[in-house]
PDB file of C-alpha atoms and ligand atoms in Angstrom:
ATOM      1  CA  MET N   1      19.790  70.942 -29.659  1.00 89.00           C
ATOM      2  CA  MET N   2      20.030  67.330 -28.440  1.00 93.00           C
ATOM      3  CA  GLU N   3      20.597  68.578 -24.931  1.00 94.00           C
ATOM      4  CA  SER N   4      17.452  70.723 -24.838  1.00 95.00           C
ATOM      5  CA  LEU N   5      15.481  67.871 -26.414  1.00 97.00           C
ATOM      6  CA  ARG N   6      16.708  65.521 -23.717  1.00 97.00           C
ATOM      7  CA  ALA N   7      15.824  68.065 -21.017  1.00 97.00           C
ATOM      8  CA  ALA N   8      12.300  68.397 -22.447  1.00 97.00           C
ATOM      9  CA  ALA N   9      11.895  64.607 -22.616  1.00 97.00           C
ATOM     10  CA  GLU N  10      13.092  64.186 -19.018  1.00 97.00           C
ATOM     11  CA  PHE N  11      10.649  66.870 -17.871  1.00 97.00           C
ATOM     12  CA  LEU N  12       7.768  65.150 -19.696  1.00 97.00           C
ATOM     13  CA  ARG N  13       8.764  61.781 -18.235  1.00 97.00           C
ATOM     14  CA  LYS N  14       7.528  63.074 -14.869  1.00 96.00           C
ATOM     15  CA  LEU N  15       4.029  63.033 -16.379  1.00 96.00           C
ATOM     16  CA  GLY N  16       4.301  59.423 -17.523  1.00 95.00           C
ATOM     17  CA  GLU N  17       5.768  57.193 -20.213  1.00 95.00           C
ATOM     18  CA  PRO N  18       3.321  57.290 -23.127  1.00 96.00           C
ATOM     19  CA  THR N  19       3.980  55.311 -26.302  1.00 95.00           C
ATOM     20  CA  VAL N  20       1.301  57.106 -28.333  1.00 97.00           C
ATOM     21  CA  ALA N  21       1.096  60.890 -28.833  1.00 97.00           C
ATOM     22  CA  VAL N  22      -1.626  62.876 -30.541  1.00 97.00           C
ATOM     23  CA  VAL N  23      -1.520  66.493 -31.700  1.00 95.00           C
ATOM     24  CA  LEU N  24      -4.878  68.282 -31.807  1.00 92.00           C
ATOM     25  CA  GLY N  25      -5.149  71.125 -34.325  1.00 82.00           C
ATOM     26  CA  SER N  26      -7.368  74.167 -34.947  1.00 66.00           C
ATOM     27  CA  GLY N  27     -10.458  74.231 -32.755  1.00 71.00           C
ATOM     28  CA  LEU N  28      -9.960  70.543 -31.956  1.00 75.00           C
ATOM     29  CA  GLY N  29      -8.125  71.100 -28.688  1.00 68.00           C
ATOM     30  CA  ASP N  30     -10.866  70.032 -26.301  1.00 72.00           C
ATOM     31  CA  VAL N  31     -11.921  66.723 -27.785  1.00 74.00           C
ATOM     32  CA  LEU N  32      -9.903  64.234 -25.826  1.00 86.00           C
ATOM     33  CA  PRO N  33     -10.039  64.199 -22.022  1.00 86.00           C
ATOM     34  CA  LEU N  34      -7.787  61.501 -20.513  1.00 90.00           C
ATOM     35  CA  GLU N  35      -8.295  59.516 -17.311  1.00 90.00           C
ATOM     36  CA  GLY N  36      -6.295  61.018 -14.453  1.00 92.00           C
ATOM     37  CA  GLU N  37      -4.549  63.404 -16.797  1.00 93.00           C
ATOM     38  CA  ARG N  38      -1.529  65.443 -15.755  1.00 95.00           C
ATOM     39  CA  VAL N  39      -1.286  68.713 -17.692  1.00 94.00           C
ATOM     40  CA  VAL N  40       1.542  71.155 -18.338  1.00 94.00           C
ATOM     41  CA  ALA N  41       1.613  74.323 -20.450  1.00 91.00           C
ATOM     42  CA  PHE N  42       4.103  74.453 -23.336  1.00 90.00           C
ATOM     43  CA  THR N  43       5.712  77.332 -21.479  1.00 90.00           C
ATOM     44  CA  GLU N  44       6.594  75.037 -18.551  1.00 93.00           C
ATOM     45  CA  VAL N  45       8.500  72.510 -20.664  1.00 95.00           C
ATOM     46  CA  PRO N  46      12.193  73.361 -21.008  1.00 95.00           C
ATOM     47  CA  GLY N  47      13.020  74.380 -24.583  1.00 92.00           C
ATOM     48  CA  PHE N  48       9.412  74.330 -25.825  1.00 91.00           C
ATOM     49  CA  PRO N  49       8.296  77.281 -27.969  1.00 86.00           C
ATOM     50  CA  SER N  50       4.912  78.751 -26.939  1.00 73.00           C
ATOM     51  CA  PRO N  51       1.960  78.917 -29.358  1.00 62.00           C
ATOM     52  CA  THR N  52       0.347  82.154 -30.527  1.00 67.00           C
ATOM     53  CA  ALA N  53      -2.449  81.213 -32.969  1.00 57.00           C
ATOM     54  CA  PRO N  54      -6.021  81.962 -31.882  1.00 58.00           C
ATOM     55  CA  GLY N  55      -7.936  78.721 -31.279  1.00 51.00           C
ATOM     56  CA  HIS N  56      -4.792  76.944 -30.111  1.00 55.00           C
ATOM     57  CA  LYS N  57      -4.142  76.537 -26.465  1.00 74.00           C
ATOM     58  CA  GLY N  58      -0.713  75.047 -26.031  1.00 86.00           C
ATOM     59  CA  GLU N  59      -0.718  72.367 -23.372  1.00 91.00           C
ATOM     60  CA  ILE N  60       0.399  68.791 -23.012  1.00 94.00           C
ATOM     61  CA  ALA N  61      -1.583  66.182 -21.109  1.00 95.00           C
ATOM     62  CA  VAL N  62      -0.571  62.633 -20.238  1.00 96.00           C
ATOM     63  CA  GLY N  63      -3.121  60.131 -18.978  1.00 96.00           C
ATOM     64  CA  LYS N  64      -4.945  56.917 -19.787  1.00 94.00           C
ATOM     65  CA  LEU N  65      -7.257  56.144 -22.630  1.00 92.00           C
ATOM     66  CA  GLY N  66      -8.751  52.653 -22.572  1.00 89.00           C
ATOM     67  CA  GLY N  67      -5.853  51.404 -20.476  1.00 89.00           C
ATOM     68  CA  THR N  68      -3.133  52.866 -22.715  1.00 93.00           C
ATOM     69  CA  GLU N  69      -0.958  55.763 -21.613  1.00 95.00           C
ATOM     70  CA  VAL N  70      -1.328  58.574 -24.137  1.00 96.00           C
ATOM     71  CA  LEU N  71       0.167  62.037 -24.572  1.00 97.00           C
ATOM     72  CA  VAL N  72      -2.135  64.720 -25.972  1.00 95.00           C
ATOM     73  CA  GLN N  73      -0.740  67.970 -27.325  1.00 94.00           C
ATOM     74  CA  ARG N  74      -3.549  70.518 -27.419  1.00 90.00           C
ATOM     75  CA  GLY N  75      -2.536  73.220 -29.869  1.00 87.00           C
ATOM     76  CA  ARG N  76       0.429  73.283 -32.239  1.00 88.00           C
ATOM     77  CA  LEU N  77       3.098  75.509 -33.733  1.00 91.00           C
ATOM     78  CA  HIS N  78       2.847  76.871 -37.284  1.00 92.00           C
ATOM     79  CA  TYR N  79       5.518  78.305 -39.552  1.00 94.00           C
ATOM     80  CA  TYR N  80       3.352  81.372 -40.245  1.00 93.00           C
ATOM     81  CA  GLU N  81       3.538  82.306 -36.558  1.00 90.00           C
ATOM     82  CA  GLY N  82       7.232  82.994 -37.049  1.00 92.00           C
ATOM     83  CA  TYR N  83       8.769  79.868 -35.526  1.00 93.00           C
ATOM     84  CA  SER N  84      11.800  78.351 -37.158  1.00 94.00           C
ATOM     85  CA  PRO N  85      11.374  74.908 -38.739  1.00 96.00           C
ATOM     86  CA  GLU N  86      13.484  73.489 -35.914  1.00 95.00           C
ATOM     87  CA  GLU N  87      11.174  74.980 -33.282  1.00 95.00           C
ATOM     88  CA  ILE N  88       8.113  73.541 -35.011  1.00 95.00           C
ATOM     89  CA  VAL N  89       9.429  69.997 -34.796  1.00 97.00           C
ATOM     90  CA  PHE N  90      10.909  70.335 -31.294  1.00 97.00           C
ATOM     91  CA  PRO N  91       7.873  68.782 -29.550  1.00 97.00           C
ATOM     92  CA  VAL N  92       7.765  65.741 -31.871  1.00 98.00           C
ATOM     93  CA  ARG N  93      11.464  65.095 -31.348  1.00 98.00           C
ATOM     94  CA  ALA N  94      11.051  65.421 -27.583  1.00 98.00           C
ATOM     95  CA  TYR N  95       8.234  62.846 -27.705  1.00 98.00           C
ATOM     96  CA  ALA N  96      10.478  60.490 -29.675  1.00 98.00           C
ATOM     97  CA  LEU N  97      13.146  60.748 -26.958  1.00 97.00           C
ATOM     98  CA  LEU N  98      10.450  60.207 -24.336  1.00 97.00           C
ATOM     99  CA  GLY N  99       9.690  56.839 -25.914  1.00 97.00           C
ATOM    100  CA  VAL N 100       6.653  57.627 -28.058  1.00 97.00           C
ATOM    101  CA  ARG N 101       6.445  55.184 -30.989  1.00 97.00           C
ATOM    102  CA  VAL N 102       3.244  56.299 -32.715  1.00 98.00           C
ATOM    103  CA  LEU N 103       2.322  59.897 -33.559  1.00 98.00           C
ATOM    104  CA  VAL N 104      -1.220  60.856 -34.526  1.00 98.00           C
ATOM    105  CA  LEU N 105      -1.704  64.304 -36.037  1.00 97.00           C
ATOM    106  CA  THR N 106      -4.975  66.126 -36.600  1.00 96.00           C
ATOM    107  CA  ASN N 107      -5.554  69.304 -38.540  1.00 95.00           C
ATOM    108  CA  ALA N 108      -8.093  71.499 -40.280  1.00 93.00           C
ATOM    109  CA  SER N 109      -7.934  71.727 -44.049  1.00 95.00           C
ATOM    110  CA  GLY N 110      -9.588  73.128 -47.122  1.00 96.00           C
ATOM    111  CA  GLY N 111     -11.164  70.531 -49.409  1.00 97.00           C
ATOM    112  CA  ILE N 112      -9.900  70.451 -52.996  1.00 98.00           C
ATOM    113  CA  ALA N 113     -11.004  67.003 -54.234  1.00 97.00           C
ATOM    114  CA  GLU N 114     -14.357  66.586 -55.892  1.00 95.00           C
ATOM    115  CA  GLY N 115     -17.001  65.382 -53.461  1.00 94.00           C
ATOM    116  CA  LEU N 116     -15.401  66.710 -50.271  1.00 96.00           C
ATOM    117  CA  ALA N 117     -17.637  68.797 -48.013  1.00 94.00           C
ATOM    118  CA  PRO N 118     -17.053  70.850 -44.873  1.00 93.00           C
ATOM    119  CA  GLY N 119     -17.110  68.506 -41.886  1.00 92.00           C
ATOM    120  CA  ASP N 120     -15.623  65.500 -43.706  1.00 95.00           C
ATOM    121  CA  LEU N 121     -12.948  63.553 -41.848  1.00 96.00           C
ATOM    122  CA  VAL N 122     -10.119  62.463 -44.125  1.00 98.00           C
ATOM    123  CA  LEU N 123      -7.235  60.146 -43.353  1.00 98.00           C
ATOM    124  CA  ILE N 124      -4.084  61.557 -44.937  1.00 98.00           C
ATOM    125  CA  ARG N 125      -2.527  59.006 -47.305  1.00 98.00           C
ATOM    126  CA  ASP N 126       0.435  61.092 -48.482  1.00 98.00           C
ATOM    127  CA  HIS N 127       1.560  64.705 -48.663  1.00 98.00           C
ATOM    128  CA  ILE N 128       3.013  67.324 -50.972  1.00 98.00           C
ATOM    129  CA  ASN N 129       5.394  69.705 -49.231  1.00 98.00           C
ATOM    130  CA  MET N 130       4.874  73.228 -50.599  1.00 98.00           C
ATOM    131  CA  LEU N 131       6.018  74.902 -47.389  1.00 97.00           C
ATOM    132  CA  GLY N 132       9.265  75.973 -48.996  1.00 95.00           C
ATOM    133  CA  PHE N 133      11.423  74.333 -46.348  1.00 97.00           C
ATOM    134  CA  ASN N 134      12.328  70.988 -44.867  1.00 98.00           C
ATOM    135  CA  PRO N 135      12.805  70.880 -41.085  1.00 98.00           C
ATOM    136  CA  LEU N 136      15.715  68.441 -41.464  1.00 98.00           C
ATOM    137  CA  ARG N 137      17.883  70.997 -43.278  1.00 97.00           C
ATOM    138  CA  GLY N 138      21.220  71.486 -41.538  1.00 96.00           C
ATOM    139  CA  PRO N 139      23.602  69.149 -39.749  1.00 96.00           C
ATOM    140  CA  ASN N 140      21.862  65.808 -39.209  1.00 97.00           C
ATOM    141  CA  PRO N 141      21.321  64.837 -35.572  1.00 96.00           C
ATOM    142  CA  ASP N 142      22.487  61.238 -36.164  1.00 96.00           C
ATOM    143  CA  GLU N 143      21.185  60.204 -32.760  1.00 95.00           C
ATOM    144  CA  LEU N 144      17.630  60.926 -33.899  1.00 97.00           C
ATOM    145  CA  GLY N 145      17.680  59.450 -37.375  1.00 97.00           C
ATOM    146  CA  PRO N 146      19.345  59.139 -40.789  1.00 97.00           C
ATOM    147  CA  ARG N 147      20.470  61.943 -43.116  1.00 98.00           C
ATOM    148  CA  PHE N 148      18.153  60.865 -45.937  1.00 97.00           C
ATOM    149  CA  PRO N 149      14.963  59.384 -44.496  1.00 97.00           C
ATOM    150  CA  ASP N 150      12.645  57.383 -46.730  1.00 96.00           C
ATOM    151  CA  MET N 151       9.174  58.878 -47.110  1.00 97.00           C
ATOM    152  CA  THR N 152       7.483  56.073 -49.074  1.00 97.00           C
ATOM    153  CA  HIS N 153       5.235  54.996 -46.202  1.00 96.00           C
ATOM    154  CA  ALA N 154       5.209  58.266 -44.286  1.00 98.00           C
ATOM    155  CA  TYR N 155       1.559  57.687 -43.357  1.00 98.00           C
ATOM    156  CA  ASP N 156       1.693  54.142 -42.023  1.00 98.00           C
ATOM    157  CA  PRO N 157      -0.436  51.811 -44.191  1.00 97.00           C
ATOM    158  CA  GLU N 158      -1.077  49.400 -41.311  1.00 97.00           C
ATOM    159  CA  LEU N 159      -2.210  52.172 -38.942  1.00 97.00           C
ATOM    160  CA  ARG N 160      -4.481  53.546 -41.685  1.00 98.00           C
ATOM    161  CA  GLU N 161      -6.031  50.119 -42.013  1.00 97.00           C
ATOM    162  CA  ILE N 162      -6.704  50.044 -38.252  1.00 97.00           C
ATOM    163  CA  ALA N 163      -8.170  53.571 -38.386  1.00 98.00           C
ATOM    164  CA  HIS N 164     -10.560  52.621 -41.175  1.00 98.00           C
ATOM    165  CA  GLY N 165     -11.651  49.577 -39.193  1.00 97.00           C
ATOM    166  CA  VAL N 166     -12.329  51.567 -36.033  1.00 97.00           C
ATOM    167  CA  ALA N 167     -14.188  54.279 -37.973  1.00 97.00           C
ATOM    168  CA  GLN N 168     -16.362  51.631 -39.554  1.00 97.00           C
ATOM    169  CA  GLU N 169     -17.130  50.048 -36.169  1.00 97.00           C
ATOM    170  CA  LEU N 170     -18.224  53.463 -34.879  1.00 96.00           C
ATOM    171  CA  GLY N 171     -20.227  54.333 -37.988  1.00 96.00           C
ATOM    172  CA  ILE N 172     -17.973  57.314 -38.713  1.00 96.00           C
ATOM    173  CA  GLU N 173     -17.265  58.074 -42.346  1.00 96.00           C
ATOM    174  CA  LEU N 174     -13.517  58.379 -42.927  1.00 97.00           C
ATOM    175  CA  ARG N 175     -12.211  59.205 -46.369  1.00 97.00           C
ATOM    176  CA  GLU N 176      -8.618  59.250 -47.621  1.00 98.00           C
ATOM    177  CA  GLY N 177      -6.620  61.877 -49.451  1.00 98.00           C
ATOM    178  CA  VAL N 178      -3.372  63.669 -50.226  1.00 98.00           C
ATOM    179  CA  TYR N 179      -2.589  66.739 -48.109  1.00 98.00           C
ATOM    180  CA  LEU N 180      -0.678  69.684 -49.532  1.00 98.00           C
ATOM    181  CA  ALA N 181       0.965  72.045 -47.044  1.00 98.00           C
ATOM    182  CA  THR N 182       1.473  75.734 -47.748  1.00 98.00           C
ATOM    183  CA  MET N 183       3.257  78.299 -45.610  1.00 96.00           C
ATOM    184  CA  GLY N 184       0.168  80.472 -45.047  1.00 93.00           C
ATOM    185  CA  PRO N 185      -1.036  82.624 -43.373  1.00 95.00           C
ATOM    186  CA  THR N 186      -3.050  83.667 -46.425  1.00 96.00           C
ATOM    187  CA  TYR N 187      -5.543  81.175 -47.686  1.00 96.00           C
ATOM    188  CA  GLU N 188      -4.765  80.196 -51.274  1.00 97.00           C
ATOM    189  CA  THR N 189      -5.810  81.979 -54.441  1.00 96.00           C
ATOM    190  CA  PRO N 190      -8.272  80.175 -56.714  1.00 96.00           C
ATOM    191  CA  ALA N 191      -5.448  79.799 -59.276  1.00 97.00           C
ATOM    192  CA  GLU N 192      -3.244  78.122 -56.673  1.00 98.00           C
ATOM    193  CA  ILE N 193      -6.016  75.707 -55.750  1.00 98.00           C
ATOM    194  CA  LYS N 194      -6.495  74.838 -59.415  1.00 97.00           C
ATOM    195  CA  ALA N 195      -2.742  74.197 -59.705  1.00 98.00           C
ATOM    196  CA  PHE N 196      -2.682  72.119 -56.498  1.00 98.00           C
ATOM    197  CA  ARG N 197      -5.551  69.983 -57.757  1.00 98.00           C
ATOM    198  CA  THR N 198      -3.585  69.298 -60.948  1.00 98.00           C
ATOM    199  CA  LEU N 199      -0.610  68.314 -58.780  1.00 98.00           C
ATOM    200  CA  GLY N 200      -2.717  65.683 -57.049  1.00 98.00           C
ATOM    201  CA  ALA N 201      -3.740  67.415 -53.821  1.00 98.00           C
ATOM    202  CA  ASP N 202      -7.088  66.585 -52.206  1.00 98.00           C
ATOM    203  CA  LEU N 203      -6.647  68.796 -49.149  1.00 98.00           C
ATOM    204  CA  VAL N 204      -4.742  71.978 -48.370  1.00 98.00           C
ATOM    205  CA  GLY N 205      -3.540  73.266 -45.014  1.00 97.00           C
ATOM    206  CA  MET N 206      -0.778  75.077 -43.163  1.00 96.00           C
ATOM    207  CA  SER N 207       0.577  72.444 -40.776  1.00 96.00           C
ATOM    208  CA  THR N 208       1.358  68.774 -40.154  1.00 97.00           C
ATOM    209  CA  VAL N 209       4.015  68.166 -42.835  1.00 98.00           C
ATOM    210  CA  PRO N 210       6.989  69.379 -40.720  1.00 98.00           C
ATOM    211  CA  GLU N 211       5.905  67.159 -37.815  1.00 98.00           C
ATOM    212  CA  VAL N 212       5.464  64.160 -40.114  1.00 98.00           C
ATOM    213  CA  ILE N 213       8.934  64.651 -41.577  1.00 98.00           C
ATOM    214  CA  ALA N 214      10.544  64.924 -38.136  1.00 98.00           C
ATOM    215  CA  ALA N 215       8.566  61.953 -36.851  1.00 98.00           C
ATOM    216  CA  ARG N 216       9.595  59.732 -39.764  1.00 98.00           C
ATOM    217  CA  HIS N 217      13.178  60.882 -39.362  1.00 98.00           C
ATOM    218  CA  ALA N 218      13.042  59.730 -35.735  1.00 98.00           C
ATOM    219  CA  GLY N 219      11.456  56.403 -36.706  1.00 97.00           C
ATOM    220  CA  LEU N 220       7.946  57.091 -35.372  1.00 98.00           C
ATOM    221  CA  ARG N 221       4.934  55.600 -37.100  1.00 98.00           C
ATOM    222  CA  VAL N 222       2.507  58.302 -38.231  1.00 98.00           C
ATOM    223  CA  LEU N 223      -1.226  58.584 -38.694  1.00 98.00           C
ATOM    224  CA  ALA N 224      -2.894  61.877 -39.656  1.00 98.00           C
ATOM    225  CA  ILE N 225      -6.558  62.821 -39.731  1.00 97.00           C
ATOM    226  CA  SER N 226      -7.788  66.008 -41.333  1.00 96.00           C
ATOM    227  CA  CYS N 227     -11.100  67.728 -40.724  1.00 94.00           C
ATOM    228  CA  VAL N 228     -12.256  69.541 -43.860  1.00 95.00           C
ATOM    229  CA  THR N 229     -13.474  72.850 -42.471  1.00 92.00           C
ATOM    230  CA  ASN N 230     -14.203  74.563 -45.789  1.00 94.00           C
ATOM    231  CA  LEU N 231     -14.034  74.095 -49.511  1.00 95.00           C
ATOM    232  CA  ALA N 232     -10.760  75.541 -50.809  1.00 96.00           C
ATOM    233  CA  ALA N 233     -10.612  78.990 -52.421  1.00 94.00           C
ATOM    234  CA  GLY N 234     -12.416  79.265 -55.732  1.00 92.00           C
ATOM    235  CA  ILE N 235     -14.351  76.060 -55.019  1.00 92.00           C
ATOM    236  CA  ALA N 236     -16.109  77.779 -52.130  1.00 83.00           C
ATOM    237  CA  LYS N 237     -18.447  80.440 -53.457  1.00 84.00           C
ATOM    238  CA  HIS N 238     -17.622  82.802 -50.602  1.00 86.00           C
ATOM    239  CA  PRO N 239     -14.396  84.245 -49.156  1.00 86.00           C
ATOM    240  CA  LEU N 240     -12.718  82.061 -46.500  1.00 87.00           C
ATOM    241  CA  SER N 241     -12.572  83.009 -42.853  1.00 86.00           C
ATOM    242  CA  HIS N 242     -10.810  81.696 -39.767  1.00 87.00           C
ATOM    243  CA  GLU N 243     -14.144  81.849 -37.906  1.00 85.00           C
ATOM    244  CA  GLU N 244     -15.647  79.394 -40.397  1.00 83.00           C
ATOM    245  CA  VAL N 245     -12.670  77.070 -39.958  1.00 80.00           C
ATOM    246  CA  LEU N 246     -12.982  77.148 -36.156  1.00 82.00           C
ATOM    247  CA  GLU N 247     -16.767  76.727 -36.216  1.00 81.00           C
ATOM    248  CA  ILE N 248     -16.728  73.593 -38.398  1.00 80.00           C
ATOM    249  CA  GLY N 249     -13.820  72.244 -36.355  1.00 78.00           C
ATOM    250  CA  ARG N 250     -15.836  72.678 -33.162  1.00 78.00           C
ATOM    251  CA  ARG N 251     -18.865  71.002 -34.726  1.00 79.00           C
ATOM    252  CA  LYS N 252     -16.863  67.952 -35.776  1.00 80.00           C
ATOM    253  CA  ALA N 253     -14.709  67.816 -32.666  1.00 85.00           C
ATOM    254  CA  ALA N 254     -16.982  65.405 -30.765  1.00 86.00           C
ATOM    255  CA  GLU N 255     -16.955  62.886 -33.603  1.00 90.00           C
ATOM    256  CA  LEU N 256     -13.208  63.165 -34.022  1.00 92.00           C
ATOM    257  CA  GLY N 257     -12.847  62.738 -30.242  1.00 92.00           C
ATOM    258  CA  ARG N 258     -14.935  59.575 -30.357  1.00 93.00           C
ATOM    259  CA  LEU N 259     -12.790  58.200 -33.175  1.00 95.00           C
ATOM    260  CA  LEU N 260      -9.525  59.035 -31.405  1.00 95.00           C
ATOM    261  CA  ALA N 261     -10.695  57.640 -28.062  1.00 93.00           C
ATOM    262  CA  ALA N 262     -11.417  54.263 -29.697  1.00 94.00           C
ATOM    263  CA  LEU N 263      -8.428  54.349 -32.025  1.00 96.00           C
ATOM    264  CA  LEU N 264      -5.491  55.434 -29.872  1.00 95.00           C
ATOM    265  CA  PRO N 265      -5.526  52.449 -27.482  1.00 93.00           C
ATOM    266  CA  ARG N 266      -5.408  50.174 -30.543  1.00 93.00           C
ATOM    267  CA  LEU N 267      -2.320  51.937 -31.879  1.00 91.00           C
ATOM    268  CA  GLY N 268      -0.374  51.517 -28.624  1.00 77.00           C
ATOM    269  CA  ARG N 269      -0.290  47.733 -28.912  1.00 67.00           C
TER     270      ARG N 269
HETATM  271  N1  HPA R   1      -6.396  76.546 -46.778  1.00 77.68           N
HETATM  272  C1  HPA R   1      -5.328  76.420 -45.972  1.00 77.68           C
HETATM  273  N2  HPA R   1      -5.418  76.037 -44.706  1.00 77.68           N
HETATM  274  C2  HPA R   1      -6.639  75.751 -44.223  1.00 77.68           C
HETATM  275  C3  HPA R   1      -7.793  75.866 -45.001  1.00 77.68           C
HETATM  276  C4  HPA R   1      -7.668  76.290 -46.356  1.00 77.68           C
HETATM  277  O1  HPA R   1      -8.642  76.414 -47.118  1.00 77.68           O
HETATM  278  N3  HPA R   1      -8.855  75.522 -44.200  1.00 77.68           N
HETATM  279  C5  HPA R   1      -8.331  75.198 -42.992  1.00 77.68           C
HETATM  280  N4  HPA R   1      -6.999  75.339 -42.986  1.00 77.68           N
END
């Protein structure tokens, strides 16, 4: 595995040497054009799995944003697509070997907490892993990180502080909450949402947690922003649909893009 990770990192190095990487989730793939960007498809990068979910495109761009070199991953890999946990975290690990120090993740989620509405942007403060797996299971690649990584400050408090500051400067409302990850691909039942709320979840989604775990393992600092695309099952009065998720994502994409464009250069310092 280390060898294919190194091959992927060396391939990506031809695009540049970014220190900040951002992963754009469902319907959010077009929000962040970079200056002079070089783009490759996932399929071109040695060892990279290719994405299958509708609304996800699967490319990597490296270019400048406010003077800082940034890597943007447009589209991501989900467990429900059939990838192994190791495949899902392959890109993040490759970025770590490339020299990325800060990873920013975005996703779409269902809102569980009282007061959340479709379109809200929420900074993830912590997570609950209900995926049923941990991507670090198996022999530990000691070169990447420790056997038992600490997860106390998985979502970097200092980076969250910076994000709140930038959001405020831009007049963008940014809330905070706990994200619970499920395996999907079904949306949750109303009973599950009720249980998740009792457990302390504010948001529910089908991604992000594996990448955060792998990133923390490799010593990256993490920031994650969720776009609430719908109220979670049973809170919403109508059945959930992927179209609704994509539509709200598209509507909020410009605002999220504005936030990221101002924020990412600040995180590279
Ligand atoms: N549940 C799980 N994943 C999601 C949701 C949801 O309600 N909305 C967007 N992604």
